[in-house]
CSV table of C-alpha atoms in Angstrom, one decimal:
chain,number,residue,atom,x,y,z
A,879,MET,CA,13.6,-35.7,9.7
A,880,THR,CA,10.3,-34.7,11.2
A,881,THR,CA,8.3,-31.7,10.0
A,882,ILE,CA,9.2,-29.7,13.1
A,883,GLU,CA,12.9,-30.5,12.5
A,884,ALA,CA,12.7,-29.4,8.8
A,885,VAL,CA,11.0,-26.1,9.6
A,886,SER,CA,13.4,-25.5,12.5
A,887,ALA,CA,16.4,-26.1,10.2
A,888,ALA,CA,15.0,-23.7,7.6
A,889,PHE,CA,14.4,-21.1,10.3
A,890,ASN,CA,17.9,-21.4,11.7
A,891,ARG,CA,19.5,-21.1,8.2
A,892,THR,CA,18.0,-17.6,7.9
A,893,LEU,CA,18.3,-16.5,11.5
A,894,SER,CA,21.5,-14.5,12.1
A,895,SER,CA,23.0,-12.3,14.7
A,896,GLU,CA,25.3,-9.3,14.4
A,897,PRO,CA,26.8,-7.3,17.3
A,898,ARG,CA,25.5,-3.8,17.5
A,899,GLY,CA,26.5,-1.3,20.2
A,900,SER,CA,25.7,-2.9,23.6
A,901,GLY,CA,23.6,-5.6,22.1
A,902,GLU,CA,22.9,-7.5,18.9
A,903,VAL,CA,20.7,-7.3,15.8
A,904,LEU,CA,18.8,-10.5,15.0
A,905,THR,CA,17.7,-11.0,11.4
A,906,LEU,CA,14.5,-13.1,11.4
A,907,PRO,CA,13.1,-15.2,8.6
A,908,LEU,CA,10.1,-12.9,8.4
A,909,GLY,CA,10.0,-11.1,5.0
A,910,LEU,CA,8.6,-7.7,4.2
A,911,SER,CA,6.9,-7.0,0.9
A,912,ASN,CA,10.0,-5.3,-0.5
A,913,GLY,CA,12.1,-8.4,0.2
A,914,ASN,CA,13.9,-7.1,3.3
A,915,LEU,CA,13.9,-9.3,6.4
A,916,VAL,CA,12.7,-8.1,9.8
A,917,GLN,CA,15.5,-7.1,12.2
A,918,ILE,CA,15.1,-6.9,16.0
A,919,TYR,CA,17.7,-5.3,18.3
A,920,VAL,CA,18.2,-7.1,21.6
A,921,GLU,CA,20.1,-5.8,24.6
A,922,GLN,CA,20.5,-7.1,28.1
A,923,LEU,CA,19.6,-4.4,30.6
A,924,ALA,CA,20.0,-6.3,33.8
A,925,SER,CA,20.4,-9.8,35.1
A,926,ASP,CA,16.9,-10.8,34.0
A,927,ARG,CA,15.7,-7.9,31.9
A,928,TRP,CA,16.1,-7.5,28.1
A,929,LEU,CA,15.2,-4.8,25.6
A,930,VAL,CA,13.8,-5.8,22.3
A,931,SER,CA,13.3,-3.1,19.6
A,932,ASP,CA,12.7,-2.8,15.8
A,933,ARG,CA,14.9,0.4,15.9
A,934,GLY,CA,12.3,2.1,13.8
A,935,GLN,CA,12.1,-0.4,11.0
A,936,ALA,CA,8.3,-0.5,10.7
A,937,ALA,CA,8.1,3.3,10.8
A,938,PHE,CA,10.8,3.6,8.2
A,939,GLU,CA,9.0,1.3,5.8
A,940,LEU,CA,5.8,3.4,6.3
A,941,ALA,CA,7.7,6.6,5.6
A,942,ILE,CA,9.3,5.2,2.4
A,943,ALA,CA,5.8,4.2,1.2
A,944,GLY,CA,4.5,7.8,1.9
A,945,VAL,CA,2.6,7.2,5.1
A,946,ASN,CA,3.0,10.0,7.7
A,947,ILE,CA,2.1,8.5,11.1
A,948,GLU,CA,2.3,12.0,12.6
A,949,THR,CA,0.0,14.0,10.3
A,950,GLN,CA,-2.4,11.4,8.7
A,951,LYS,CA,-5.2,10.8,11.2
A,952,ALA,CA,-5.9,7.2,10.2
A,953,ALA,CA,-2.2,6.3,10.1
A,954,ASN,CA,-1.5,8.0,13.5
A,955,ALA,CA,-4.5,6.2,15.2
A,956,SER,CA,-3.6,2.9,13.6
A,957,TRP,CA,0.0,3.2,14.7
A,958,GLN,CA,-1.1,3.9,18.3
A,959,HIS,CA,-3.3,0.7,18.1
A,960,LEU,CA,-0.3,-1.2,16.8
A,961,VAL,CA,1.9,0.0,19.7
A,962,ARG,CA,-0.8,-0.9,22.3
A,963,SER,CA,-1.2,-4.4,20.7
A,964,ILE,CA,2.4,-5.4,21.6
A,965,LEU,CA,2.0,-7.5,24.6
A,966,LEU,CA,5.4,-6.7,26.2
A,967,ASP,CA,6.4,-4.6,29.2
A,968,ALA,CA,6.8,-0.9,28.1
A,969,PRO,CA,10.4,0.3,27.8
A,970,ILE,CA,10.0,2.9,30.5
A,971,MET,CA,13.0,5.2,31.3
A,972,LEU,CA,14.9,3.8,28.3
A,973,ASP,CA,16.5,5.6,25.4
A,974,THR,CA,14.0,4.6,22.8
A,975,GLN,CA,12.7,6.8,20.0
A,976,PRO,CA,9.1,7.9,19.5
A,977,HIS,CA,8.6,5.7,16.4
A,978,GLU,CA,10.3,2.5,17.7
A,979,LEU,CA,8.3,-0.6,18.4
A,980,ALA,CA,9.9,-1.8,21.6
A,981,GLY,CA,9.4,-3.5,24.9
A,982,THR,CA,11.2,-5.4,27.6
A,983,SER,CA,11.2,-9.1,28.6
A,984,THR,CA,12.6,-11.6,31.0
A,985,GLY,CA,15.2,-14.0,29.8
A,986,ALA,CA,12.7,-16.9,29.9
A,987,GLU,CA,10.3,-15.0,27.6
A,988,LEU,CA,13.0,-13.5,25.4
A,989,GLY,CA,12.4,-15.8,22.4
A,990,ASN,CA,8.6,-15.1,22.5
A,991,ALA,CA,9.3,-11.4,22.8
A,992,VAL,CA,11.5,-11.3,19.7
A,993,LEU,CA,8.8,-13.2,17.7
A,994,LEU,CA,6.0,-11.0,19.0
A,995,LEU,CA,7.9,-7.8,18.0
A,996,GLY,CA,8.7,-9.3,14.6
A,997,GLU,CA,5.1,-10.0,13.9
A,998,ALA,CA,4.3,-6.4,15.0
A,999,VAL,CA,6.7,-5.1,12.4
A,1000,LEU,CA,4.9,-7.1,9.7
A,1001,ARG,CA,1.5,-5.7,10.9
A,1002,GLY,CA,3.1,-2.2,10.9
A,1003,GLU,CA,4.3,-2.6,7.3
A,1004,GLY,CA,0.7,-3.5,6.4
A,1005,LEU,CA,-0.3,0.1,7.1
A,1006,CYS,CA,1.5,1.1,3.9
A,1007,ALA,CA,-1.9,0.7,2.3
A,1008,LEU,CA,-2.8,4.0,3.9
A,1009,ALA,CA,-0.3,5.8,1.6
A,1010,PRO,CA,-2.1,8.1,-0.9
A,1011,SER,CA,-0.4,6.6,-3.9
A,1012,TYR,CA,-0.2,3.0,-2.6
A,1013,ARG,CA,-0.7,0.3,-5.2
A,1014,THR,CA,-2.8,-2.5,-3.6
A,1015,ARG,CA,-1.2,-6.0,-3.4
A,1016,LYS,CA,-3.9,-7.7,-1.3
A,1017,PHE,CA,-7.7,-7.4,-1.1
A,1018,ARG,CA,-7.2,-6.4,2.5
A,1019,ASP,CA,-5.4,-3.3,1.3
A,1020,VAL,CA,-8.6,-2.2,-0.5
A,1021,ILE,CA,-10.4,-2.3,2.9
A,1022,VAL,CA,-7.6,-0.5,4.7
A,1023,GLN,CA,-7.7,2.3,2.1
A,1024,ALA,CA,-11.5,2.7,2.4
A,1025,ALA,CA,-11.1,3.0,6.2
A,1026,GLY,CA,-8.3,5.6,5.7
A,1027,LYS,CA,-10.5,7.8,3.5
A,1028,GLN,CA,-12.7,8.2,6.6
A,1029,ASP,CA,-9.8,8.7,9.0
A,1030,LEU,CA,-10.6,5.4,10.7
A,1031,ALA,CA,-7.9,3.5,12.5
A,1032,VAL,CA,-7.3,-0.1,11.7
A,1033,GLN,CA,-5.7,-3.0,13.5
A,1034,LEU,CA,-4.4,-5.6,11.1
A,1035,ASP,CA,-4.7,-9.4,11.9
A,1036,ALA,CA,-6.9,-8.4,14.8
A,1037,PRO,CA,-7.7,-10.9,17.6
A,1038,MET,CA,-11.5,-11.5,17.6
A,1039,PRO,CA,-13.0,-13.1,20.7
A,1040,THR,CA,-14.6,-16.5,20.0
A,1041,ARG,CA,-17.6,-18.3,21.7
A,1042,HIS,CA,-15.5,-21.1,23.1
A,1043,GLY,CA,-12.7,-18.9,24.6
A,1044,GLY,CA,-9.6,-17.5,23.1
A,1045,ASN,CA,-9.3,-15.4,20.0
A,1046,ARG,CA,-9.4,-15.9,16.2
A,1047,SER,CA,-7.3,-13.7,13.9
A,1048,VAL,CA,-9.4,-11.8,11.3
A,1049,SER,CA,-8.2,-9.6,8.5
A,1050,LEU,CA,-8.5,-6.4,10.5
A,1051,ALA,CA,-10.6,-4.5,13.0
A,1052,VAL,CA,-11.8,-1.0,12.1
A,1053,GLN,CA,-12.0,1.4,15.1
A,1054,GLY,CA,-15.1,3.4,14.9
A,1055,GLN,CA,-17.2,4.2,18.0
A,1056,ARG,CA,-16.5,0.5,18.8
A,1057,PRO,CA,-14.4,-2.0,16.9
A,1058,THR,CA,-15.8,-3.7,13.9
A,1059,PHE,CA,-14.2,-7.0,13.0
A,1060,VAL,CA,-13.7,-7.5,9.3
A,1061,GLN,CA,-12.8,-10.6,7.3
A,1062,ALA,CA,-11.7,-10.0,3.8
A,1063,VAL,CA,-12.8,-12.6,1.2
A,1064,SER,CA,-10.8,-12.1,-1.9
A,1065,GLY,CA,-12.5,-14.8,-4.0
A,1066,ARG,CA,-9.3,-16.2,-5.4
A,1067,GLY,CA,-10.8,-19.7,-4.9
A,1068,SER,CA,-14.3,-20.8,-5.7
A,1069,ALA,CA,-17.5,-19.1,-4.5
A,1070,ILE,CA,-18.0,-21.8,-2.0
A,1071,ASP,CA,-14.5,-21.2,-0.6
A,1072,GLY,CA,-15.4,-17.6,0.0
A,1073,PHE,CA,-18.7,-18.6,1.7
A,1074,ASP,CA,-17.0,-21.1,3.9
A,1075,LYS,CA,-14.4,-18.6,5.0
A,1076,ALA,CA,-16.9,-16.0,6.0
A,1077,GLN,CA,-19.2,-18.6,7.6
A,1078,ALA,CA,-16.3,-20.0,9.7
A,1079,VAL,CA,-15.5,-16.5,11.1
A,1080,PHE,CA,-19.2,-15.7,11.7
A,1081,SER,CA,-20.0,-18.9,13.4
A,1082,SER,CA,-17.1,-18.7,15.9
A,1083,ALA,CA,-17.4,-15.1,16.9
A,1084,ASP,CA,-18.3,-13.9,20.3
A,1085,VAL,CA,-19.1,-10.3,19.4
A,1086,PRO,CA,-22.4,-8.5,18.6
A,1087,ARG,CA,-23.7,-9.2,15.1
A,1088,ASP,CA,-23.4,-5.5,14.1
A,1089,GLN,CA,-19.7,-5.6,14.8
A,1090,LEU,CA,-19.0,-8.5,12.5
A,1091,VAL,CA,-18.5,-7.9,8.7
A,1092,ALA,CA,-17.3,-10.0,5.8
A,1093,VAL,CA,-16.2,-7.9,2.8
A,1094,LEU,CA,-16.5,-9.9,-0.4
A,1095,ALA,CA,-14.4,-8.9,-3.5
A,1096,SER,CA,-16.4,-8.1,-6.6
A,1097,ARG,CA,-15.4,-11.5,-8.2
A,1098,VAL,CA,-17.2,-13.4,-5.4
A,1099,HIS,CA,-20.7,-14.5,-6.4
A,1100,LEU,CA,-22.9,-16.1,-3.7
A,1101,ALA,CA,-26.2,-17.8,-4.1
A,1102,PRO,CA,-29.2,-16.3,-2.3
A,1103,TRP,CA,-29.2,-19.0,0.3
A,1104,GLN,CA,-25.6,-18.3,1.1
A,1105,TRP,CA,-26.3,-14.6,1.6
A,1106,GLU,CA,-29.1,-15.4,4.0
A,1107,THR,CA,-27.0,-17.9,5.9
A,1108,LEU,CA,-24.3,-15.3,6.5
A,1109,ARG,CA,-26.8,-12.6,7.4
A,1110,GLU,CA,-28.1,-14.7,10.2
A,1111,ARG,CA,-24.8,-14.2,12.1
A,1112,GLY,CA,-23.1,-11.1,10.7
A,1113,ASN,CA,-23.1,-8.6,7.9
A,1114,PRO,CA,-21.7,-9.7,4.5
A,1115,ILE,CA,-21.1,-6.7,2.1
A,1116,MET,CA,-19.7,-6.4,-1.4
A,1117,GLU,CA,-16.6,-4.5,-2.3
A,1118,SER,CA,-18.7,-1.8,-4.0
A,1119,GLU,CA,-20.4,-1.1,-0.6
A,1120,LEU,CA,-17.2,-0.4,1.2
A,1121,ASP,CA,-17.2,3.4,1.1
A,1122,HIS,CA,-20.8,3.6,2.3
A,1123,PHE,CA,-20.0,1.1,5.1
A,1124,MET,CA,-17.0,3.1,6.3
A,1125,SER,CA,-18.9,6.4,6.3
A,1126,ASN,CA,-21.5,4.8,8.5
A,1127,LEU,CA,-18.9,3.8,11.1
A,1128,VAL,CA,-17.9,7.5,11.4
A,1129,ALA,CA,-21.5,8.7,12.0
């Protein structure tokens, strides 16, 4: 069995379908932090037009965590960025709810559409870090919370333009007057691992230097030459500088 065959077999063992109304609910092998799996509703609207929707799953997870995407400025703005990031045709004139992540697709692109929406649900759940009483699970959550204190919107797993074309996914983008691309460096490996990670992001970026930041967790300790190397291309900062950094984005 090849690697692709092994992964496909594991994927198919978890993937399931259940009839629901005029369509079906697909359970995907994409897990949320609470152990639930992502579910996407699919319904055929016409001969070659399909609706895909999370039926409010991402918004529900945020509500359970204590995030109000209507009244919290950072949460509301971040949610709007999430909705706009879904590269599907908008579900115009369809009976979808305000807090659904949804779109439409042709039959040929239906598989990609389901996966795109599933990934959007995962990014949506990541906004749980904006809850006032949220207990952080990842270092990225610390950065999200710092942005939330300043009512700044965030886009998780943000696509950053690269010098050789295409995009590279970074931890998040913070939406101030213009987007700032942020790579979280947790320091779970060695110091050189953290340096290499930040350097890889900085060296490939096709964005202005002042829009490129690597946030290093307090456990990360770099040598002076490593700091200078990173400063040549971007802005490395320590976890302790986060609040000051975010306040400057508001100004």
